[in-house]
Coordinates of C-alpha atoms in Angstrom, one line a residue:
Chain A
X1 CA -17.3 7.5 17.3
X2 CA -14.3 7.3 19.5
X3 CA -11.6 4.7 19.5
X4 CA -8.6 4.0 21.7
X5 CA -5.6 2.6 19.9
X6 CA -2.7 0.6 21.4
X7 CA 0.5 0.2 19.4
X8 CA 3.5 -1.9 20.5
X9 CA 5.0 -3.8 17.6
X10 CA 8.5 -2.6 18.2
X11 CA 10.2 -0.4 20.8
X12 CA 7.6 2.3 21.0
X13 CA 4.5 1.9 23.1
X14 CA 1.8 4.2 21.8
X15 CA -1.6 5.0 23.1
X16 CA -3.9 7.2 21.0
X17 CA -7.5 8.3 21.2
X18 CA -9.3 9.5 18.0
X19 CA -12.7 10.7 17.3
X20 CA -14.5 10.4 13.9
X21 CA -17.2 13.1 14.4
X22 CA -19.0 12.2 11.1
X23 CA -18.0 10.7 7.7
X24 CA -17.7 14.1 6.1
X25 CA -15.5 15.7 8.8
X26 CA -11.8 15.1 9.4
X27 CA -10.8 12.9 12.4
X28 CA -10.0 14.6 15.7
X29 CA -6.9 13.6 17.6
X30 CA -7.8 13.7 21.3
X31 CA -4.6 12.1 22.7
X32 CA -1.4 10.7 21.2
X33 CA 1.1 9.5 23.7
X34 CA 4.2 7.5 23.2
X35 CA 6.9 6.0 25.4
X36 CA 10.1 4.6 23.8
X37 CA 12.3 1.9 25.0
X38 CA 15.9 2.8 24.2
X39 CA 18.7 0.3 24.4
X40 CA 22.3 1.4 25.1
X41 CA 24.6 2.5 22.2
X42 CA 25.9 -0.4 20.2
X43 CA 22.9 -2.6 21.1
X44 CA 19.5 -3.2 19.6
X45 CA 16.3 -3.7 21.5
X46 CA 15.6 -7.2 22.5
X47 CA 12.0 -8.6 22.4
X48 CA 11.9 -9.6 26.0
X49 CA 13.2 -6.3 27.3
X50 CA 10.9 -4.4 25.0
X51 CA 7.9 -6.4 26.1
X52 CA 8.8 -5.7 29.7
X53 CA 8.9 -2.0 29.0
X54 CA 5.5 -2.1 27.3
X55 CA 4.0 -4.0 30.2
X56 CA 5.4 -1.5 32.7
X57 CA 4.1 1.5 30.9
X58 CA 0.8 0.6 29.3
X59 CA -1.5 1.3 32.3
X60 CA 0.1 4.7 33.0
X61 CA -0.1 5.7 29.3
X62 CA -3.8 4.6 29.0
X63 CA -4.8 6.5 32.1
X64 CA -2.9 9.6 31.0
X65 CA -4.4 9.4 27.5
X66 CA -7.9 9.2 28.8
X67 CA -7.3 12.1 31.1
X68 CA -5.8 14.2 28.4
X69 CA -8.5 13.4 25.9
X70 CA -11.2 14.3 28.4
X71 CA -13.4 11.4 27.4
X72 CA -15.3 9.0 29.6
X73 CA -14.9 5.3 29.2
X74 CA -18.5 5.1 28.1
X75 CA -17.7 7.3 25.1
X76 CA -15.2 4.9 23.7
X77 CA -16.6 2.6 21.0
X78 CA -13.8 0.2 20.5
X79 CA -10.3 -0.8 21.6
X80 CA -7.9 -1.1 18.7
X81 CA -4.5 -2.8 18.9
X82 CA -1.7 -3.8 16.6
X83 CA -2.3 -7.4 15.4
X84 CA 1.0 -7.4 13.5
X85 CA 3.5 -7.4 11.9
X86 CA 6.1 -6.9 14.5
X87 CA 8.1 -8.5 17.3
X88 CA 6.3 -11.3 19.0
X89 CA 6.8 -10.6 22.6
X90 CA 5.9 -6.8 22.5
X91 CA 2.9 -7.5 20.3
X92 CA 1.6 -10.1 22.8
X93 CA 2.0 -7.7 25.8
X94 CA 0.0 -5.0 24.1
X95 CA -2.6 -7.5 22.8
X96 CA -3.1 -8.7 26.3
X97 CA -3.5 -5.1 27.5
X98 CA -6.1 -4.5 24.8
X99 CA -8.1 -7.7 25.6
X100 CA -8.0 -6.7 29.3
X101 CA -9.4 -3.3 28.6
X102 CA -12.1 -4.7 26.2
X103 CA -13.3 -7.1 28.8
X104 CA -13.0 -4.7 31.7
X105 CA -15.0 -2.0 29.9
X106 CA -17.2 -4.2 27.7
X107 CA -15.9 -2.8 24.4
X108 CA -15.4 -4.3 21.0
X109 CA -11.9 -5.3 19.9
X110 CA -10.3 -4.5 16.6
X111 CA -6.9 -5.9 15.5
X112 CA -5.2 -3.6 13.1
X113 CA -2.5 -4.2 10.5
X114 CA 0.4 -1.9 11.5
X115 CA 1.2 -1.0 7.9
X116 CA -2.4 -0.1 7.2
X117 CA -2.3 2.1 10.3
X118 CA 0.6 4.1 8.9
X119 CA -1.0 4.4 5.5
X120 CA -4.4 5.5 6.7
X121 CA -3.0 8.0 9.2
X122 CA -0.7 9.5 6.5
X123 CA -3.7 9.9 4.2
X124 CA -5.8 11.5 6.9
X125 CA -3.1 14.0 7.9
X126 CA -1.9 15.0 4.4
X127 CA -5.2 14.7 2.6
X128 CA -3.4 12.9 -0.2
X129 CA -6.4 11.1 -1.9
X130 CA -4.7 8.2 -3.7
X131 CA -0.9 8.4 -3.5
X132 CA 1.8 5.8 -4.1
X133 CA 2.9 5.0 -0.5
X134 CA 6.5 4.5 0.5
X135 CA 6.4 2.8 3.9
X136 CA 9.9 2.8 5.4
X137 CA 10.7 1.9 9.0
X138 CA 12.9 -0.3 11.1
X139 CA 11.0 -3.3 10.2
X140 CA 9.3 -2.6 6.8
X141 CA 10.3 -1.3 3.4
X142 CA 7.4 -1.3 0.9
X143 CA 6.2 0.6 -2.1
X144 CA 2.4 0.3 -2.1
X145 CA -0.4 1.4 -4.3
X146 CA -4.2 1.0 -3.7
X147 CA -6.3 -1.0 -6.1
X148 CA -9.5 -2.9 -5.7
X149 CA -9.9 -2.8 -2.0
X150 CA -6.3 -3.8 -1.3
X151 CA -3.1 -2.0 -0.6
X152 CA -0.9 -3.8 -3.1
X153 CA 2.8 -4.2 -2.6
X154 CA 4.7 -3.2 -5.7
X155 CA 8.2 -3.3 -4.4
X156 CA 9.8 -4.2 -1.1
X157 CA 13.1 -5.0 0.6
X158 CA 14.3 -8.4 -0.2
X159 CA 16.2 -8.7 3.1
X160 CA 16.7 -6.0 5.7
X161 CA 14.3 -3.1 6.1
X162 CA 16.0 0.2 5.3
X163 CA 15.5 1.4 8.9
X164 CA 17.2 -1.7 10.2
X165 CA 20.1 -1.1 7.9
X166 CA 20.5 2.4 9.3
X167 CA 19.9 1.4 12.9
X168 CA 22.5 -1.4 12.7
X169 CA 25.0 1.0 11.1
X170 CA 24.4 3.3 14.0
X171 CA 25.4 0.5 16.3
X172 CA 28.5 -0.2 14.4
X173 CA 29.6 3.5 14.8
X174 CA 28.4 3.4 18.5
X175 CA 26.0 6.2 17.8
X176 CA 23.4 6.7 20.6
X177 CA 19.9 5.1 20.2
X178 CA 18.4 8.2 21.8
X179 CA 16.1 9.7 20.6
X180 CA 16.5 7.4 17.6
X181 CA 19.5 5.9 15.8
X182 CA 18.1 7.1 12.4
X183 CA 17.7 10.6 13.6
X184 CA 21.3 10.7 14.9
X185 CA 22.6 9.4 11.6
X186 CA 20.7 12.1 9.8
X187 CA 22.3 14.8 11.9
X188 CA 25.8 13.4 11.4
X189 CA 25.2 13.0 7.7
X190 CA 24.6 16.7 7.4
X191 CA 28.3 17.2 8.2
X192 CA 29.4 14.6 5.6
X193 CA 31.2 15.9 2.5
X194 CA 32.6 12.9 0.7
X195 CA 30.5 10.3 -1.1
X196 CA 32.1 7.0 -0.6
X197 CA 31.3 4.2 -3.0
X198 CA 28.8 1.6 -1.6
X199 CA 27.0 -1.1 -3.4
X200 CA 23.7 -0.1 -5.0
X201 CA 21.2 -3.0 -5.1
X202 CA 17.9 -2.3 -6.9
X203 CA 16.2 -5.1 -8.7
X204 CA 13.1 -4.0 -10.6
X205 CA 10.9 -2.5 -7.9
X206 CA 12.7 -4.3 -5.1
X207 CA 15.7 -3.4 -3.1
X208 CA 18.3 -5.2 -1.0
X209 CA 20.1 -3.6 1.9
X210 CA 22.1 -6.3 3.6
X211 CA 25.1 -6.1 1.3
X212 CA 25.2 -2.4 1.7
X213 CA 25.3 -2.7 5.4
X214 CA 28.1 -5.3 5.2
X215 CA 30.1 -3.0 3.0
X216 CA 29.5 0.0 5.2
X217 CA 30.6 -2.0 8.3
X218 CA 33.8 -2.9 6.5
X219 CA 34.4 0.8 5.7
X220 CA 33.7 1.7 9.3
X221 CA 36.4 -0.6 10.5
X222 CA 38.8 1.3 8.2
X223 CA 38.2 4.7 9.7
X224 CA 38.8 3.7 13.3
X225 CA 40.9 6.2 15.2
X226 CA 43.0 3.4 16.6
X227 CA 44.6 2.9 13.1
X228 CA 47.7 4.7 11.9
X229 CA 46.8 7.7 9.7
X230 CA 48.5 5.9 6.8
X231 CA 46.2 3.0 7.1
X232 CA 43.0 4.9 7.5
X233 CA 40.5 5.2 4.6
X234 CA 40.9 8.4 2.6
X235 CA 38.6 10.2 0.2
X236 CA 39.7 11.1 -3.3
X237 CA 41.0 14.4 -2.2
X238 CA 43.2 12.8 0.3
X239 CA 41.3 13.8 3.4
X240 CA 40.5 11.2 6.1
X241 CA 37.0 9.7 5.7
X242 CA 34.9 10.5 8.8
X243 CA 31.9 8.9 10.5
X244 CA 29.9 11.8 9.0
X245 CA 31.1 10.9 5.5
X246 CA 30.0 7.3 6.0
X247 CA 26.6 8.3 7.3
X248 CA 26.2 10.7 4.4
X249 CA 27.2 8.1 1.9
X250 CA 24.9 5.5 3.4
X251 CA 21.9 7.8 3.4
X252 CA 22.6 9.1 -0.2
X253 CA 22.8 5.5 -1.5
X254 CA 19.9 3.9 0.3
X255 CA 17.6 6.8 -0.2
X256 CA 18.4 7.0 -3.9
X257 CA 17.4 3.3 -4.1
X258 CA 14.1 4.1 -2.3
X259 CA 13.3 7.0 -4.6
X260 CA 14.2 5.0 -7.6
X261 CA 11.8 2.1 -6.8
X262 CA 9.1 4.6 -5.9
X263 CA 9.5 6.4 -9.2
X264 CA 9.3 3.1 -11.0
X265 CA 6.0 2.3 -9.2
X266 CA 4.7 5.7 -10.1
X267 CA 5.6 5.3 -13.7
X268 CA 4.0 1.8 -13.6
X269 CA 0.6 3.0 -12.3
X270 CA 0.7 6.5 -13.7
X271 CA 0.4 8.2 -10.3
X272 CA 1.9 11.6 -9.5
X273 CA 1.6 11.7 -5.7
X274 CA 3.8 10.0 -3.2
X275 CA 3.1 9.6 0.5
X276 CA 6.0 8.7 2.8
X277 CA 5.1 7.0 6.1
X278 CA 7.1 5.1 8.7
X279 CA 9.9 6.1 11.0
X280 CA 12.5 6.6 8.2
X281 CA 9.9 8.9 6.6
X282 CA 10.8 11.6 9.1
X283 CA 14.2 11.9 7.5
X284 CA 14.3 15.3 5.8
X285 CA 16.9 14.3 3.3
X286 CA 14.6 11.5 2.1
X287 CA 11.7 13.9 1.9
X288 CA 13.8 16.3 -0.1
X289 CA 15.0 13.7 -2.6
X290 CA 11.5 12.4 -3.0
X291 CA 10.2 15.9 -3.6
X292 CA 12.9 16.4 -6.4
X293 CA 11.8 13.2 -8.1
X294 CA 8.1 14.0 -7.8
X295 CA 8.7 17.5 -9.2
X296 CA 10.4 16.0 -12.2
X297 CA 7.3 14.0 -12.8
X298 CA 5.0 16.9 -12.3
X299 CA 3.7 15.7 -9.0
X300 CA 4.2 16.2 -5.3
X301 CA 5.3 14.5 -2.1
X302 CA 3.3 14.2 1.1
X303 CA 5.0 13.5 4.4
X304 CA 4.1 13.8 8.1
X305 CA 6.2 14.7 11.1
X306 CA 7.5 12.5 13.9
X307 CA 4.2 12.4 15.7
X308 CA 2.6 10.3 13.0
X309 CA 5.6 8.9 11.1
X310 CA 7.1 7.1 14.1
X311 CA 4.9 4.3 15.5
X312 CA 2.0 5.7 17.4
X313 CA -1.3 4.7 19.0
X314 CA -3.4 7.2 17.1
X315 CA -2.8 5.5 13.7
X316 CA -4.0 2.2 15.2
X317 CA -7.1 3.9 16.6
X318 CA -7.8 5.6 13.3
X319 CA -7.4 2.5 11.0
X320 CA -9.2 0.4 13.6
X321 CA -12.1 2.8 13.7
X322 CA -12.3 2.9 9.9
X323 CA -12.7 -0.9 10.0
X324 CA -15.1 -0.8 12.9
X325 CA -17.4 1.7 11.1
X326 CA -17.8 -0.7 8.2
X327 CA -19.2 -3.3 10.7
X328 CA -16.1 -5.4 11.2
X329 CA -16.0 -7.2 14.5
X330 CA -13.4 -9.3 16.2
X331 CA -14.5 -11.9 18.7
X332 CA -12.3 -12.2 21.7
X333 CA -11.1 -15.7 20.7
X334 CA -9.8 -14.2 17.4
X335 CA -8.0 -11.4 18.9
X336 CA -4.6 -12.8 18.3
X337 CA -1.4 -11.2 17.1
X338 CA 1.1 -12.3 14.5
X339 CA 4.7 -11.5 13.6
X340 CA 3.9 -11.9 9.9
X341 CA 1.0 -10.0 8.5
X342 CA 1.3 -8.6 5.0
X343 CA -0.2 -5.3 3.9
X344 CA -2.1 -6.9 1.0
X345 CA -3.8 -9.4 3.3
X346 CA -6.2 -6.7 4.6
X347 CA -9.5 -6.2 2.8
X348 CA -9.9 -2.4 2.7
X349 CA -13.7 -2.2 3.1
X350 CA -13.7 1.5 3.9
X351 CA -12.4 2.7 0.6
X352 CA -14.1 2.7 -2.8
X353 CA -13.4 0.0 -5.2
X354 CA -12.5 2.6 -7.7
X355 CA -8.9 3.9 -7.5
X356 CA -9.8 7.4 -8.4
X357 CA -11.8 8.5 -5.4
X358 CA -11.5 8.6 -1.6
Chain B
X1 CA 31.7 15.5 -29.8
X2 CA 30.0 18.8 -29.3
X3 CA 27.0 18.9 -26.9
X4 CA 24.8 21.6 -28.3
X5 CA 21.5 21.0 -26.5
X6 CA 18.5 20.6 -28.9
X7 CA 15.1 21.4 -27.5
X8 CA 12.5 18.9 -28.2
X9 CA 9.0 18.5 -26.8
X10 CA 10.3 17.7 -23.3
X11 CA 11.0 20.5 -20.9
X12 CA 14.6 19.8 -20.3
X13 CA 17.1 20.5 -23.0
X14 CA 19.0 17.3 -23.6
X15 CA 22.8 17.2 -23.8
X16 CA 22.8 15.1 -26.9
X17 CA 25.8 15.1 -29.2
X18 CA 25.9 16.5 -32.7
X19 CA 24.5 13.7 -34.8
X20 CA 21.2 14.3 -33.0
X21 CA 21.0 18.0 -32.8
X22 CA 19.7 18.5 -36.3
X23 CA 17.5 15.5 -36.6
X24 CA 13.9 15.4 -35.7
X25 CA 13.2 13.7 -32.3
X26 CA 9.9 12.0 -31.7
X27 CA 9.3 10.9 -28.1
X28 CA 8.0 7.4 -28.0
X29 CA 7.9 6.5 -24.4
X30 CA 9.0 7.9 -21.1
X31 CA 9.7 5.3 -18.4
X32 CA 11.1 5.9 -14.9
X33 CA 14.6 5.5 -16.2
X34 CA 14.9 6.6 -19.7
X35 CA 13.3 8.5 -22.6
X36 CA 13.0 6.7 -25.9
X37 CA 13.0 8.8 -29.1
X38 CA 12.7 7.9 -32.8
X39 CA 15.2 9.8 -34.7
X40 CA 17.8 9.4 -37.4
X41 CA 21.6 8.9 -37.2
X42 CA 24.1 10.3 -39.7
X43 CA 21.6 10.5 -42.6
X44 CA 17.8 10.9 -42.8
X45 CA 17.3 7.4 -44.2
X46 CA 18.7 5.6 -41.1
X47 CA 16.1 5.6 -38.4
X48 CA 17.2 4.7 -34.9
X49 CA 15.6 4.4 -31.5
X50 CA 17.5 6.7 -29.1
X51 CA 17.4 5.7 -25.5
X52 CA 18.4 8.5 -23.2
X53 CA 18.9 8.3 -19.4
X54 CA 18.6 11.9 -18.2
X55 CA 20.5 12.8 -14.9
X56 CA 18.3 12.4 -11.9
X57 CA 18.2 15.6 -9.8
X58 CA 17.6 13.7 -6.6
X59 CA 20.7 11.6 -6.8
X60 CA 24.1 12.7 -5.7
X61 CA 25.9 13.7 -9.0
X62 CA 28.7 11.2 -8.5
X63 CA 26.3 8.4 -7.7
X64 CA 24.1 9.4 -10.7
X65 CA 27.1 9.3 -13.1
X66 CA 28.3 6.0 -11.8
X67 CA 24.9 4.4 -12.1
X68 CA 24.0 5.8 -15.5
X69 CA 27.4 4.7 -16.9
X70 CA 27.2 1.2 -15.4
X71 CA 23.7 0.6 -16.5
X72 CA 24.2 1.9 -20.0
X73 CA 27.3 -0.1 -20.5
X74 CA 25.7 -3.2 -19.1
X75 CA 22.7 -2.8 -21.5
X76 CA 24.9 -2.2 -24.5
X77 CA 27.1 -5.2 -23.7
X78 CA 24.2 -7.5 -23.3
X79 CA 22.7 -6.3 -26.6
X80 CA 26.1 -6.8 -28.4
X81 CA 26.4 -10.3 -26.9
X82 CA 22.9 -11.2 -28.0
X83 CA 23.5 -9.9 -31.5
X84 CA 26.8 -11.8 -31.8
X85 CA 25.1 -15.0 -30.7
X86 CA 22.2 -14.6 -33.2
X87 CA 19.5 -13.6 -30.7
X88 CA 17.1 -11.1 -32.4
X89 CA 17.6 -7.8 -30.7
X90 CA 18.1 -4.2 -31.9
X91 CA 21.6 -3.6 -32.9
X92 CA 23.7 -1.1 -31.0
X93 CA 24.5 1.7 -33.4
X94 CA 26.3 4.2 -31.2
X95 CA 26.8 4.8 -27.5
X96 CA 27.4 8.1 -25.6
X97 CA 28.6 6.7 -22.3
X98 CA 29.2 10.1 -20.6
X99 CA 26.0 11.7 -21.9
X100 CA 23.9 8.7 -21.1
X101 CA 22.5 7.6 -24.5
X102 CA 22.5 4.6 -26.7
X103 CA 21.3 4.6 -30.3
X104 CA 19.7 1.3 -31.4
X105 CA 18.7 0.0 -34.8
X106 CA 15.1 0.7 -35.6
X107 CA 12.8 -2.3 -35.5
X108 CA 9.8 -1.9 -37.8
X109 CA 6.8 -3.7 -36.4
X110 CA 4.4 -3.9 -33.4
X111 CA 4.6 -5.4 -30.0
X112 CA 3.2 -8.7 -28.9
X113 CA 1.1 -6.7 -26.4
X114 CA -0.5 -4.9 -29.3
X115 CA -1.2 -8.3 -31.0
X116 CA -2.8 -9.6 -27.8
X117 CA -4.8 -6.5 -27.2
X118 CA -6.1 -6.5 -30.8
X119 CA -7.0 -10.2 -30.5
X120 CA -9.6 -10.1 -27.7
X121 CA -12.3 -10.2 -26.7
X122 CA -14.4 -11.3 -29.6
X123 CA -12.2 -14.3 -30.5
X124 CA -11.0 -16.0 -27.4
X125 CA -8.8 -18.9 -28.3
X126 CA -11.1 -21.3 -26.3
X127 CA -13.9 -20.3 -28.6
X128 CA -15.5 -23.3 -30.4
X129 CA -14.0 -23.3 -33.9
X130 CA -16.7 -21.5 -35.7
X131 CA -15.7 -19.7 -38.8
X132 CA -12.8 -20.9 -40.7
X133 CA -11.1 -17.6 -40.2
X134 CA -11.1 -18.0 -36.5
X135 CA -9.3 -21.3 -36.8
X136 CA -6.8 -19.9 -39.2
X137 CA -6.2 -16.9 -36.9
X138 CA -5.7 -19.2 -34.0
X139 CA -3.2 -21.2 -35.9
X140 CA -1.2 -18.1 -36.9
X141 CA -1.3 -16.8 -33.3
X142 CA -0.1 -20.2 -31.9
X143 CA 2.7 -20.0 -34.4
X144 CA 3.6 -16.6 -33.0
X145 CA 3.6 -17.9 -29.5
X146 CA 5.9 -20.7 -30.5
X147 CA 8.3 -18.1 -31.9
X148 CA 8.1 -16.1 -28.7
X149 CA 9.0 -19.2 -26.7
X150 CA 11.9 -20.0 -28.9
X151 CA 13.2 -16.4 -28.9
X152 CA 13.2 -16.3 -25.1
X153 CA 14.8 -19.8 -25.0
X154 CA 17.6 -18.7 -27.4
X155 CA 18.3 -15.6 -25.3
X156 CA 18.5 -17.7 -22.2
X157 CA 20.7 -20.3 -24.0
X158 CA 23.3 -17.6 -24.7
X159 CA 23.5 -16.6 -21.0
X160 CA 21.3 -13.5 -20.9
X161 CA 18.3 -12.9 -18.6
X162 CA 16.0 -10.1 -19.6
X163 CA 14.9 -8.9 -16.2
X164 CA 11.7 -7.2 -17.4
X165 CA 10.2 -9.7 -19.9
X166 CA 6.7 -8.3 -20.6
X167 CA 4.6 -8.5 -23.7
X168 CA 5.5 -4.8 -24.5
X169 CA 9.1 -5.8 -24.7
X170 CA 8.5 -8.4 -27.4
X171 CA 8.2 -7.1 -30.9
X172 CA 7.1 -8.7 -34.1
X173 CA 9.3 -7.5 -36.9
X174 CA 7.3 -6.4 -39.9
X175 CA 8.6 -8.1 -43.1
X176 CA 9.9 -5.8 -45.7
X177 CA 7.3 -4.7 -48.3
X178 CA 4.5 -5.3 -45.9
X179 CA 2.5 -2.1 -45.4
X180 CA 4.7 -0.1 -43.2
X181 CA 4.4 3.4 -41.7
X182 CA 1.2 4.3 -40.0
X183 CA 1.7 2.7 -36.7
X184 CA 5.3 2.9 -35.7
X185 CA 4.7 6.0 -33.7
X186 CA 2.3 4.3 -31.3
X187 CA 4.9 1.8 -30.5
X188 CA 2.7 -0.9 -32.0
X189 CA -0.6 -0.1 -30.3
X190 CA -3.8 -1.9 -31.1
X191 CA -3.5 -2.5 -34.8
X192 CA -2.8 -6.1 -35.5
X193 CA -6.3 -7.4 -35.3
X194 CA -6.0 -9.2 -38.5
X195 CA -3.5 -11.8 -39.6
X196 CA -1.0 -9.5 -41.3
X197 CA 2.1 -8.8 -39.4
X198 CA 1.9 -11.9 -37.2
X199 CA 4.4 -14.0 -39.1
X200 CA 7.4 -11.8 -38.6
X201 CA 10.3 -12.8 -36.4
X202 CA 10.3 -12.0 -32.7
X203 CA 12.7 -9.2 -31.6
X204 CA 13.4 -8.7 -27.9
X205 CA 13.8 -5.1 -26.8
X206 CA 14.5 -3.0 -23.7
X207 CA 17.4 -4.7 -21.9
X208 CA 17.7 -2.0 -19.3
X209 CA 17.3 -4.6 -16.5
X210 CA 19.1 -7.4 -18.2
X211 CA 21.8 -9.5 -16.6
X212 CA 24.3 -12.0 -17.9
X213 CA 23.2 -15.1 -16.1
X214 CA 22.8 -18.8 -16.7
X215 CA 21.1 -19.5 -13.4
X216 CA 17.8 -21.4 -13.6
X217 CA 16.3 -19.1 -11.0
X218 CA 16.9 -16.0 -13.1
X219 CA 15.6 -17.7 -16.2
X220 CA 12.5 -19.0 -14.4
X221 CA 11.8 -15.5 -13.0
X222 CA 11.9 -14.2 -16.5
X223 CA 9.3 -16.7 -17.6
X224 CA 7.2 -15.9 -14.5
X225 CA 7.2 -12.2 -15.2
X226 CA 6.2 -13.0 -18.8
X227 CA 3.4 -15.2 -17.5
X228 CA 2.1 -12.4 -15.3
X229 CA 2.2 -10.0 -18.2
X230 CA 0.2 -12.4 -20.4
X231 CA -2.4 -12.8 -17.6
X232 CA -2.6 -9.1 -17.2
X233 CA -3.1 -8.2 -20.8
X234 CA -5.2 -11.0 -22.0
X235 CA -8.1 -12.6 -20.0
X236 CA -7.8 -15.9 -21.8
X237 CA -4.0 -15.9 -22.2
X238 CA -3.5 -19.3 -20.6
X239 CA -3.6 -21.5 -23.7
X240 CA -1.4 -19.0 -25.5
X241 CA 1.2 -18.9 -22.7
X242 CA 1.1 -22.7 -22.6
X243 CA 2.3 -22.7 -26.2
X244 CA 5.0 -20.2 -25.3
X245 CA 6.3 -22.6 -22.6
X246 CA 6.0 -25.7 -24.8
X247 CA 8.1 -24.1 -27.5
X248 CA 10.5 -22.8 -24.8
X249 CA 10.9 -26.2 -23.3
X250 CA 12.1 -27.6 -26.7
X251 CA 14.3 -24.7 -27.5
X252 CA 17.5 -25.6 -25.8
X253 CA 19.1 -28.1 -23.5
X254 CA 18.4 -27.1 -19.9
X255 CA 15.0 -25.5 -20.7
X256 CA 13.1 -28.3 -19.1
X257 CA 15.0 -27.7 -15.8
X258 CA 14.0 -24.1 -16.0
X259 CA 10.3 -25.0 -16.5
X260 CA 10.4 -27.1 -13.4
X261 CA 12.0 -24.2 -11.5
X262 CA 9.2 -22.0 -12.8
X263 CA 6.8 -24.2 -10.8
X264 CA 8.7 -23.3 -7.6
X265 CA 8.7 -19.6 -8.5
X266 CA 5.0 -19.8 -9.0
X267 CA 4.5 -21.5 -5.7
X268 CA 6.5 -18.8 -4.0
X269 CA 4.3 -16.4 -6.0
X270 CA 6.7 -13.6 -5.3
X271 CA 4.4 -13.2 -2.3
X272 CA 2.5 -10.3 -3.8
X273 CA -0.4 -9.6 -6.2
X274 CA 0.5 -6.3 -7.8
X275 CA -1.4 -6.6 -11.0
X276 CA -4.9 -5.3 -11.3

């Protein structure tokens, strides 16, 4: 069966076409296109502008994806779209596009939980059978484990998502948003040498990032080049603290928190595998730290690259098709979208009850 | 202090100071944070629980040192405060701040979790009072639950919140002269099916996530975590936990307010269902 997936919960518009040849074979990716709305440095993306971007691009991307996949409209079984969670206006734009396609072509509609899309795509790409999942992006921070037909949230951010913390710090430093603020922070952090003290806020399996962002913003004001050298923030060795040092310190601190809560969840359920998904999951330093932790526990880490980590249409198509294959249908009048849609609300009919297999 | 590393069962040699290098170490548990050993300190007749926080290779060394130090000191301070105020906790025997270990007085006995696991499923408390032994057992168990409630209440009264209040972190101290040995190594597994060992005092352990707090919210979250732990270990834990709460409510001034706050915390449900 073939599905077309539409994703637009944040500033990426993604269109993907996936084929599930048979239950025993791995899924085939026929097309995976993405167009990103980037706001100018120092600014975040606003819902209305992002929605406008999605509306402007969705037809072009769908046409291009179908051409690239080499499929006919008749071959497509269902149209999958992101039901939530995400920003309201962009979600609505894409939901309207999905409904339009479904009516136009006479296809079934499937609304997909964005987080479930990330998890299922990560599992499909890495072949990690039953990992602890760390889902980290601009809007979500969750430590997840599968049990009894649900992806259960063991730990999560109590305030900001970790990606939001990084994005907003990039704005403070006026780091460009292109290709992504987190990516630019990662590159800068590689040049950082000094670890500057930042708050560390882990509570059980939860983490908090807003205080860290506030503290980092205060430090950023103290390294401004407009200040006298005497007044500027210095490291312990007397050198001036740089933007790179702050990016480095922020990454080291927040990633240590993420790895710690993941490790706690692994100890709690006795798992040895970790899968990292979501946009922040592209960060190689995070992957490296996670691998060191997993190695210590005799396990391993699974991660994907930017094609699947960053929001994309293929994951929505994949997760939607998994649900569609179990017989789930969504009547047109139920094809809504919602800004709040928790991972553990979804009944995972396509996986075994038993934690151990598939 | 010299730091000759002894090799124990674990793969990494531990930088433990001299009192521990020549004593036998038995690994009891390995959590995400720390390893807990049974060993002796100074002489072979003084058993201690040694809690060691090994360095985490993924963390920046500076950050690692800072965190380990802060957490270790916080834990030791909370334990000392509890002991001073008469809350039953393991005593702090010695601390190696730089090396990341704390030696705690050995508590002989099993965990409340072990008691609950051993108690089910043949004798649920809701069972109609059949044999006299059942009734007697229930009475003893209710007594134990009352002591749990009062122990938690006392801890809260002195301004400490546990942060990870599960049934595994509540121990029943075995009275002296009661048949000892045999099950300390299991950390108090599934032994206490009978009545023996149920009348000891409650000792609270593992203050790794504890905070000094007198806020109703923190206290209520402690109770909520304990409630979830009861529900997870024991299918018919509800009447047992009711007794815990009843005793808690009478244990100190302000406890009733916390119980009301617990209702709010339950309603919020911490949003998730992570057990099961």
